[in-house]
Coordinates of C-alpha atoms and ligand atoms in Angstrom, one line a residue:
X1 CA 96.2 108.3 82.7
X2 CA 96.0 108.1 86.5
X3 CA 99.3 109.0 88.1
X4 CA 100.2 107.4 91.4
X5 CA 98.8 109.1 94.5
X6 CA 100.7 108.7 97.7
X7 CA 99.3 110.2 100.9
X8 CA 100.9 110.1 104.4
X9 CA 98.3 109.9 107.1
X10 CA 100.1 111.2 110.2
X11 CA 97.2 110.5 112.5
X12 CA 97.7 112.0 116.0
X13 CA 101.4 112.5 115.6
X14 CA 103.7 115.5 115.3
X15 CA 103.5 119.0 116.9
X16 CA 103.5 122.0 114.6
X17 CA 107.2 122.3 115.0
X18 CA 107.9 118.6 114.1
X19 CA 105.5 118.8 111.2
X20 CA 107.2 121.8 109.7
X21 CA 110.7 120.3 110.1
X22 CA 109.4 117.2 108.4
X23 CA 108.0 118.9 105.3
X24 CA 110.9 121.2 104.9
X25 CA 113.1 118.2 104.6
X26 CA 110.6 116.2 102.5
X27 CA 110.1 119.0 99.9
X28 CA 113.8 119.0 99.2
X29 CA 114.1 115.2 99.0
X30 CA 111.1 114.9 96.5
X31 CA 111.6 118.2 94.6
X32 CA 112.6 116.5 91.4
X33 CA 110.0 113.7 91.6
X34 CA 107.5 113.9 88.8
X35 CA 104.5 111.8 87.9
X36 CA 103.4 111.2 91.5
X37 CA 100.9 113.1 93.5
X38 CA 102.3 113.6 97.0
X39 CA 100.2 114.5 99.9
X40 CA 100.7 114.7 103.7
X41 CA 97.9 114.8 106.2
X42 CA 99.0 116.5 109.5
X43 CA 96.7 116.9 112.5
X44 CA 94.5 120.0 112.3
X45 CA 96.8 122.1 114.4
X46 CA 99.6 121.8 111.9
X47 CA 97.6 122.1 108.6
X48 CA 98.2 125.8 108.1
X49 CA 101.9 125.8 109.0
X50 CA 102.5 122.8 106.8
X51 CA 100.6 124.3 103.9
X52 CA 102.7 127.5 104.1
X53 CA 105.9 125.4 104.2
X54 CA 105.0 123.5 101.0
X55 CA 103.4 126.3 99.1
X56 CA 104.4 126.2 95.4
X57 CA 106.0 122.7 95.7
X58 CA 104.9 119.3 94.5
X59 CA 103.6 118.4 98.0
X60 CA 99.9 118.8 98.8
X61 CA 98.2 118.9 102.2
X62 CA 95.2 117.0 103.5
X63 CA 93.2 117.3 106.7
X64 CA 92.2 114.1 108.5
X65 CA 88.6 114.9 109.1
X66 CA 86.0 117.6 108.9
X67 CA 82.4 118.5 110.0
X68 CA 79.8 119.0 107.4
X69 CA 78.3 122.3 108.6
X70 CA 79.7 125.6 107.4
X71 CA 79.8 127.2 110.8
X72 CA 77.8 127.3 114.1
X73 CA 77.7 126.1 117.6
X74 CA 79.6 122.8 117.1
X75 CA 82.3 122.9 119.8
X76 CA 85.5 121.1 118.8
X77 CA 84.5 120.7 115.1
X78 CA 86.2 122.2 112.0
X79 CA 84.4 123.1 108.8
X80 CA 85.3 122.4 105.2
X81 CA 85.8 126.1 104.5
X82 CA 88.2 126.5 107.5
X83 CA 90.3 123.6 106.2
X84 CA 90.4 125.1 102.7
X85 CA 91.2 128.5 104.2
X86 CA 94.1 126.9 106.2
X87 CA 95.6 125.8 102.9
X88 CA 94.6 122.1 102.5
X89 CA 93.3 120.8 99.2
X90 CA 92.4 117.3 100.4
X91 CA 90.6 115.7 103.3
X92 CA 90.6 112.2 104.6
X93 CA 87.0 111.1 105.3
X94 CA 85.7 107.9 107.0
X95 CA 89.0 106.4 108.2
X96 CA 88.4 103.1 110.0
X97 CA 89.7 104.7 113.2
X98 CA 87.0 107.3 113.0
X99 CA 84.3 104.7 112.1
X100 CA 85.4 102.5 115.0
X101 CA 86.3 105.0 117.8
X102 CA 84.0 107.9 116.9
X103 CA 81.0 106.1 115.5
X104 CA 81.1 107.4 111.9
X105 CA 78.7 105.6 109.7
X106 CA 78.4 105.6 105.9
X107 CA 75.6 108.2 106.1
X108 CA 77.9 110.5 108.1
X109 CA 80.8 109.9 105.7
X110 CA 78.4 110.8 102.8
X111 CA 77.4 114.1 104.4
X112 CA 81.1 114.9 105.0
X113 CA 82.1 114.0 101.4
X114 CA 79.4 116.2 100.0
X115 CA 80.4 119.1 102.3
X116 CA 84.0 118.7 101.3
X117 CA 83.3 118.8 97.6
X118 CA 81.1 121.8 98.2
X119 CA 84.1 123.7 99.7
X120 CA 86.4 122.7 96.9
X121 CA 88.3 120.0 98.8
X122 CA 89.2 116.6 97.3
X123 CA 87.9 113.9 99.6
X124 CA 90.0 110.8 100.2
X125 CA 87.2 108.4 101.2
X126 CA 88.2 105.3 103.2
X127 CA 86.4 102.0 102.9
X128 CA 87.4 98.5 103.9
X129 CA 86.3 95.3 105.7
X130 CA 87.1 94.1 109.2
X131 CA 88.8 90.8 109.9
X132 CA 85.5 89.2 110.9
X133 CA 83.9 90.4 107.7
X134 CA 86.7 88.9 105.6
X135 CA 86.5 85.6 107.5
X136 CA 82.8 85.5 106.9
X137 CA 83.5 86.0 103.1
X138 CA 81.6 89.4 103.3
X139 CA 84.4 91.6 101.9
X140 CA 82.8 92.4 98.6
X141 CA 79.2 93.0 99.9
X142 CA 80.7 95.2 102.6
X143 CA 82.6 97.2 100.0
X144 CA 79.5 97.5 97.9
X145 CA 77.5 98.9 100.8
X146 CA 80.3 101.3 101.7
X147 CA 80.6 102.6 98.2
X148 CA 76.9 102.9 97.6
X149 CA 76.1 104.7 100.9
X150 CA 79.3 106.8 101.3
X151 CA 79.2 108.1 97.8
X152 CA 75.4 108.4 97.5
X153 CA 74.2 111.4 95.4
X154 CA 77.6 112.1 93.9
X155 CA 77.8 112.7 90.1
X156 CA 80.1 110.9 87.7
X157 CA 82.2 114.1 87.4
X158 CA 82.6 114.3 91.2
X159 CA 83.6 110.6 91.4
X160 CA 86.2 111.2 88.7
X161 CA 88.0 113.8 91.0
X162 CA 87.7 111.6 94.1
X163 CA 90.3 109.4 95.8
X164 CA 88.9 106.2 97.3
X165 CA 91.2 104.5 99.8
X166 CA 90.7 100.7 100.2
X167 CA 92.0 99.9 103.7
X168 CA 91.3 96.5 105.0
X169 CA 90.9 97.2 108.7
X170 CA 92.9 94.1 109.7
X171 CA 95.9 95.4 107.8
X172 CA 96.1 98.9 109.5
X173 CA 98.9 99.3 111.9
X174 CA 99.3 95.5 112.2
X175 CA 102.2 94.9 109.9
X176 CA 99.9 92.5 108.1
X177 CA 99.6 93.9 104.5
X178 CA 97.0 92.5 102.2
X179 CA 98.9 90.5 99.5
X180 CA 99.1 92.3 96.2
X181 CA 96.6 89.7 94.9
X182 CA 94.1 90.4 97.7
X183 CA 94.5 94.2 97.1
X184 CA 94.3 93.8 93.4
X185 CA 91.0 91.8 93.6
X186 CA 89.4 94.3 95.9
X187 CA 90.5 97.2 93.8
X188 CA 89.2 95.6 90.6
X189 CA 85.9 95.0 92.3
X190 CA 85.7 98.7 93.5
X191 CA 86.6 99.9 90.0
X192 CA 83.9 97.7 88.5
X193 CA 81.3 99.0 90.9
X194 CA 82.3 102.6 90.2
X195 CA 82.0 101.9 86.5
X196 CA 78.6 100.3 86.9
X197 CA 77.1 103.0 89.2
X198 CA 78.9 106.2 88.0
X199 CA 80.0 105.4 84.4
X200 CA 83.2 104.4 82.7
X201 CA 84.8 107.9 82.6
X202 CA 84.3 108.4 86.4
X203 CA 85.7 104.9 87.1
X204 CA 88.7 105.4 84.8
X205 CA 89.7 108.7 86.3
X206 CA 89.0 108.1 90.0
X207 CA 92.1 107.1 92.1
X208 CA 91.6 104.0 94.1
X209 CA 94.6 103.7 96.5
X210 CA 95.5 101.0 99.0
X211 CA 96.2 101.5 102.7
X212 CA 97.3 99.1 105.5
X213 CA 100.9 98.5 106.5
X214 CA 102.4 100.0 103.3
X215 CA 106.2 100.1 103.5
X216 CA 109.0 100.8 101.0
X217 CA 109.4 97.1 100.7
X218 CA 105.9 96.3 99.5
X219 CA 104.8 99.4 97.6
X220 CA 106.2 98.2 94.2
X221 CA 104.2 95.0 94.1
X222 CA 101.0 96.8 95.3
X223 CA 101.1 99.5 92.6
X224 CA 102.0 96.8 90.0
X225 CA 98.4 95.8 90.3
X226 CA 96.5 97.5 87.5
X227 CA 93.8 99.0 89.7
X228 CA 96.0 100.1 92.6
X229 CA 96.7 103.8 92.0
X230 CA 98.9 104.5 95.0
X231 CA 98.8 104.3 98.8
X232 CA 97.5 105.9 102.0
X233 CA 100.5 105.4 104.4
X234 CA 100.3 105.6 108.1
X235 CA 103.3 104.4 110.2
X236 CA 105.8 104.6 107.3
X237 CA 104.8 108.2 106.5
X238 CA 106.2 109.5 109.8
X239 CA 109.8 109.3 108.7
X240 CA 111.0 111.3 105.7
X241 CA 113.2 108.5 104.4
X242 CA 110.6 105.8 104.3
X243 CA 107.9 108.1 103.0
X244 CA 110.1 109.4 100.2
X245 CA 111.1 105.9 99.3
X246 CA 107.5 104.9 99.0
X247 CA 106.9 107.9 96.8
X248 CA 109.8 107.2 94.4
X249 CA 109.0 103.5 94.2
X250 CA 105.4 104.1 93.3
X251 CA 106.3 105.5 89.9
X252 CA 105.6 103.2 87.0
X253 CA 109.2 103.5 85.8
X254 CA 110.3 102.2 89.2
X255 CA 108.1 99.1 89.1
Ligands
PGA1 P1 99.4 102.0 108.5 O1 98.1 102.9 108.5 O2 100.2 102.3 107.3 O3 100.2 102.4 109.8 O4 98.9 100.5 108.6 C1 97.4 103.1 107.3 C2 96.2 104.0 107.6 O5 95.6 103.9 108.7 O6 95.8 104.9 106.8

């Protein structure tokens, strides 16, 4: 019922030119791939050019952040409507780098999620514990707080359309992936909370994807976990070959 969802988070990499060269190659490589939702998240500067380059293909586009206001004197910020107008359909919200480096809290994430939905964007909401929290055995309470506060005031129907990315902070960019078992446990917990707080239909339809050092070599075992619906890929999404391999290996038939 939930088809795998694979998103490449390019972070602060790729000029407009590099981004367009990348997607022109990617769209050819994945043109016959069915049964996987494929998304790339370029920096703001390249969102429009990338969206034009992948128009009418099976590749979608995400922004990496937004501001919740519609317009105004907010120097340096980008509104949900501007992102939508640039051709993106998705937006990553609350990535751990934004939480750590730019002070984003669950309350801020919540405002952004609501604004994104209001503009017709699908949020990819990132949650996940730090190493210290895991070592203190606080993983599940931390996830509970992040789910409750980041998704506050959303309806079951809105949750159903959402993508939640579980990204243990200690696994991001470190080469240290959560084992399939660790990911599976966290995802099962997240799904159970979504069911409890937003209803069975919302929980069954919401995509819960994993992020943190996902590579072509480990994607199969991760998506073999019943509650892992795909991946948010950083480093390995910067090369067409490795990103396309992750996409094709995420299909159930490939497991
Ligand atoms: P990584 O990044 O794949 O390079 O660990 C994942 C992310 O930050 O979304």
